[in-house]
Amino acid sequence: MVTKVTSGMTDGVVVSTEKAAADPSTKPGSGSANKVAILNSDGNLDDHYLPTYVSQWRLTVDFAIGTSEAVVANTWEEADTSVQGTGVGTNLTQSSGTFTFPATGKWLVEFHGRVTKNSGDVAVIAADLFATTGSGGSTEVRIAQSWGSVGTAGTNDTLCMSSMIDVTNVSDNKIKVKLSAGNSGADLKGNSTFNLTYLTFTRLGAT
């Protein structure tokens, strides 16, 4: 059970200099260290004290899977269908298939991809989730992988993978998805009105 303590209830117990703001205009920094957090005017702990980041990005156009490993750099968009809404918190950014996190922390990254046969049987399709390290993300590290296939018996398949990533520096730690196949003949499917191939990013806590 949660007991809510209002600012007034701390009067005489906690001096004003030991109280953090009820409605901070920015995320608390070192200036709020060792201070007592107080509830806002709605009787809730302000979101600034418990920053939550959740965002889904979907592929909007098909991506032809080739024999060489390639970044899925086709058009991505944040899921924005009216009933879905957009993400919570400061959004990620994306450039040429590389995603940059808005804040450091322990993040869960989940990928769901739909692959479809377009011209021939493809026995091996590999999806890889890469994280980057080093100055500006100069080094790639494979952190998850999924396999699938398409053919006459099954013209569609689903590739799913996920991994935690410890983002200690938003300039260095980024995410990208790469695909490859034993031969051409399959597409990673995209759609701009509902999630078909998509990534989900959830910040779980501080690094």
Short mmCIF file of C-alpha atoms in Angstrom, two decimals:
data_model
loop_
_atom_site.label_atom_id
_atom_site.label_comp_id
_atom_site.label_asym_id
_atom_site.label_seq_id
_atom_site.Cartn_x
_atom_site.Cartn_y
_atom_site.Cartn_z
CA MET A 1 0.00 0.00 0.00
CA VAL A 2 1.28 3.47 -0.94
CA THR A 3 0.95 6.30 1.57
CA LYS A 4 0.80 9.74 -0.03
CA VAL A 5 2.50 12.50 1.89
CA THR A 6 1.67 16.05 0.85
CA SER A 7 4.04 19.00 1.13
CA GLY A 8 2.04 20.43 4.03
CA MET A 9 2.39 17.23 6.04
CA THR A 10 6.16 17.70 6.04
CA ASP A 11 5.99 21.17 7.60
CA GLY A 12 7.85 21.19 10.88
CA VAL A 13 9.42 17.86 10.01
CA VAL A 14 11.35 18.68 6.85
CA VAL A 15 12.66 22.19 6.36
CA SER A 16 11.94 23.89 3.03
CA THR A 17 15.55 23.68 1.90
CA GLU A 18 15.34 19.89 2.14
CA LYS A 19 12.28 19.65 -0.11
CA ALA A 20 12.52 19.12 -3.85
CA ALA A 21 10.10 21.02 -6.09
CA ALA A 22 6.64 19.52 -6.56
CA ASP A 23 6.51 20.48 -10.24
CA PRO A 24 10.06 20.70 -11.57
CA SER A 25 10.43 22.34 -14.96
CA THR A 26 13.27 20.02 -15.92
CA LYS A 27 14.46 16.62 -14.78
CA PRO A 28 15.98 16.80 -11.30
CA GLY A 29 19.74 17.02 -11.26
CA SER A 30 22.39 17.12 -8.57
CA GLY A 31 20.59 20.07 -7.00
CA SER A 32 17.87 17.68 -5.84
CA ALA A 33 20.29 15.19 -4.29
CA ASN A 34 19.29 14.10 -0.77
CA LYS A 35 16.08 16.13 -0.86
CA VAL A 36 12.59 14.90 -0.06
CA ALA A 37 10.34 14.56 -3.11
CA ILE A 38 6.87 16.04 -2.59
CA LEU A 39 3.64 15.39 -4.46
CA ASN A 40 2.32 17.69 -7.15
CA SER A 41 -1.07 19.44 -7.16
CA ASP A 42 -2.77 16.23 -8.33
CA GLY A 43 -1.42 14.28 -5.38
CA ASN A 44 1.02 12.32 -7.53
CA LEU A 45 4.78 12.10 -7.71
CA ASP A 46 5.72 14.19 -10.71
CA ASP A 47 6.89 12.30 -13.81
CA HIS A 48 10.17 14.22 -13.69
CA TYR A 49 11.16 12.21 -10.62
CA LEU A 50 10.46 8.89 -12.32
CA PRO A 51 11.35 9.48 -15.97
CA THR A 52 9.62 6.93 -18.19
CA TYR A 53 10.52 6.39 -21.82
CA VAL A 54 8.51 4.05 -24.04
CA SER A 55 8.44 4.32 -27.81
CA GLN A 56 7.52 2.17 -30.81
CA TRP A 57 8.92 2.68 -34.28
CA ARG A 58 7.62 0.85 -37.33
CA LEU A 59 8.91 0.23 -40.84
CA THR A 60 6.61 1.98 -43.32
CA VAL A 61 7.84 0.48 -46.61
CA ASP A 62 9.13 -2.94 -47.63
CA PHE A 63 12.84 -3.74 -47.36
CA ALA A 64 14.31 -6.19 -49.89
CA ILE A 65 16.50 -8.71 -48.07
CA GLY A 66 19.75 -9.37 -49.90
CA THR A 67 22.59 -11.83 -49.48
CA SER A 68 24.86 -9.24 -47.89
CA GLU A 69 24.16 -8.04 -44.35
CA ALA A 70 22.56 -4.60 -44.58
CA VAL A 71 21.10 -2.07 -42.16
CA VAL A 72 17.32 -1.74 -42.38
CA ALA A 73 17.51 1.90 -43.39
CA ASN A 74 14.16 2.25 -45.13
CA THR A 75 11.61 4.69 -43.80
CA TRP A 76 10.93 4.33 -40.07
CA GLU A 77 8.33 6.33 -38.18
CA GLU A 78 7.16 6.47 -34.60
CA ALA A 79 3.85 4.61 -34.33
CA ASP A 80 1.27 7.38 -34.62
CA THR A 81 -2.11 5.85 -35.41
CA SER A 82 -4.67 7.79 -33.38
CA VAL A 83 -5.61 4.98 -31.01
CA GLN A 84 -1.96 4.06 -30.47
CA GLY A 85 -0.70 7.53 -29.71
CA THR A 86 2.98 8.34 -29.60
CA GLY A 87 5.63 7.39 -27.07
CA VAL A 88 5.98 8.49 -23.48
CA GLY A 89 8.85 10.79 -22.61
CA THR A 90 11.48 12.39 -24.81
CA ASN A 91 11.59 10.56 -28.10
CA LEU A 92 14.38 8.62 -29.73
CA THR A 93 15.82 9.88 -32.98
CA GLN A 94 16.61 7.83 -36.08
CA SER A 95 18.91 8.39 -39.03
CA SER A 96 19.49 5.86 -41.84
CA GLY A 97 18.29 3.03 -39.58
CA THR A 98 20.45 3.98 -36.58
CA PHE A 99 18.50 4.84 -33.42
CA THR A 100 19.81 7.25 -30.80
CA PHE A 101 18.51 7.11 -27.23
CA PRO A 102 17.23 10.26 -25.50
CA ALA A 103 18.73 9.39 -22.11
CA THR A 104 21.22 7.07 -20.48
CA GLY A 105 19.96 4.03 -18.56
CA LYS A 106 19.13 0.36 -18.84
CA TRP A 107 16.95 -0.08 -21.91
CA LEU A 108 15.01 -3.05 -23.27
CA VAL A 109 14.94 -3.16 -27.08
CA GLU A 110 12.48 -5.52 -28.80
CA PHE A 111 12.22 -6.25 -32.52
CA HIS A 112 9.32 -7.86 -34.37
CA GLY A 113 9.74 -8.36 -38.11
CA ARG A 114 7.42 -9.81 -40.74
CA VAL A 115 9.09 -11.43 -43.76
CA THR A 116 7.31 -12.49 -46.94
CA LYS A 117 8.29 -14.47 -50.02
CA ASN A 118 8.24 -12.28 -53.11
CA SER A 119 9.93 -14.29 -55.87
CA GLY A 120 11.49 -17.50 -54.60
CA ASP A 121 12.16 -19.84 -51.71
CA VAL A 122 14.62 -18.50 -49.13
CA ALA A 123 15.83 -21.14 -46.70
CA VAL A 124 17.78 -18.86 -44.39
CA ILE A 125 16.90 -15.31 -43.32
CA ALA A 126 18.88 -13.74 -40.46
CA ALA A 127 17.98 -10.66 -38.46
CA ASP A 128 20.60 -9.17 -36.15
CA LEU A 129 20.30 -6.47 -33.51
CA PHE A 130 23.48 -4.42 -33.16
CA ALA A 131 24.51 -1.99 -30.46
CA THR A 132 27.34 0.46 -30.95
CA THR A 133 30.16 1.46 -28.63
CA GLY A 134 33.26 3.62 -28.91
CA SER A 135 33.51 7.27 -29.86
CA GLY A 136 30.40 8.23 -31.80
CA GLY A 137 29.33 4.59 -32.03
CA SER A 138 32.35 3.54 -34.07
CA THR A 139 32.23 -0.15 -33.01
CA GLU A 140 29.30 -2.53 -33.56
CA VAL A 141 28.42 -5.41 -31.25
CA ARG A 142 25.83 -8.06 -32.15
CA ILE A 143 23.50 -8.43 -29.16
CA ALA A 144 20.60 -10.50 -30.52
CA GLN A 145 19.74 -12.65 -33.52
CA SER A 146 16.71 -14.34 -35.07
CA TRP A 147 16.33 -16.77 -37.98
CA GLY A 148 13.52 -17.60 -40.35
CA SER A 149 12.65 -18.80 -43.86
CA VAL A 150 9.99 -18.51 -46.53
CA GLY A 151 8.92 -20.89 -49.29
CA THR A 152 6.03 -22.63 -50.96
CA ALA A 153 4.95 -24.27 -47.71
CA GLY A 154 5.15 -21.03 -45.75
CA THR A 155 5.19 -17.74 -47.61
CA ASN A 156 5.38 -15.67 -44.40
CA ASP A 157 7.49 -15.84 -41.26
CA THR A 158 8.04 -13.73 -38.14
CA LEU A 159 11.43 -12.76 -36.75
CA CYS A 160 11.55 -11.73 -33.08
CA MET A 161 14.49 -10.79 -30.87
CA SER A 162 15.22 -8.59 -27.88
CA SER A 163 18.06 -7.49 -25.67
CA MET A 164 18.90 -5.23 -22.78
CA ILE A 165 21.39 -2.46 -23.49
CA ASP A 166 23.20 -0.34 -20.93
CA VAL A 167 23.29 3.13 -22.46
CA THR A 168 26.06 4.94 -20.65
CA ASN A 169 26.62 7.54 -23.36
CA VAL A 170 23.89 8.52 -25.82
CA SER A 171 26.49 9.60 -28.39
CA ASP A 172 28.21 6.20 -28.38
CA ASN A 173 25.49 3.63 -27.58
CA LYS A 174 23.04 3.31 -30.47
CA ILE A 175 20.91 0.55 -32.00
CA LYS A 176 20.43 -0.74 -35.54
CA VAL A 177 18.88 -3.82 -37.20
CA LYS A 178 20.61 -5.70 -40.02
CA LEU A 179 19.18 -8.41 -42.28
CA SER A 180 20.69 -10.92 -44.68
CA ALA A 181 19.59 -14.09 -46.47
CA GLY A 182 21.03 -17.14 -48.19
CA ASN A 183 19.56 -15.87 -51.46
CA SER A 184 17.28 -13.08 -52.62
CA GLY A 185 13.53 -13.53 -52.86
CA ALA A 186 12.11 -12.19 -49.60
CA ASP A 187 11.06 -8.83 -48.18
CA LEU A 188 10.86 -7.42 -44.69
CA LYS A 189 7.37 -5.94 -44.71
CA GLY A 190 6.46 -2.39 -43.76
CA ASN A 191 3.20 -0.55 -43.22
CA SER A 192 2.43 3.07 -42.29
CA THR A 193 -0.99 2.50 -40.66
CA PHE A 194 -0.32 -0.40 -38.26
CA ASN A 195 2.65 -2.23 -36.72
CA LEU A 196 3.94 -4.96 -39.02
CA THR A 197 7.70 -4.67 -38.57
CA TYR A 198 8.53 -2.60 -35.51
CA LEU A 199 10.91 -1.84 -32.64
CA THR A 200 9.86 -1.18 -29.04
CA PHE A 201 12.17 0.80 -26.74
CA THR A 202 11.56 0.82 -22.97
CA ARG A 203 13.76 2.51 -20.38
CA LEU A 204 13.76 0.34 -17.27
CA GLY A 205 16.00 2.31 -14.94
CA ALA A 206 19.22 4.18 -14.43
CA THR A 207 22.54 2.88 -15.70
#
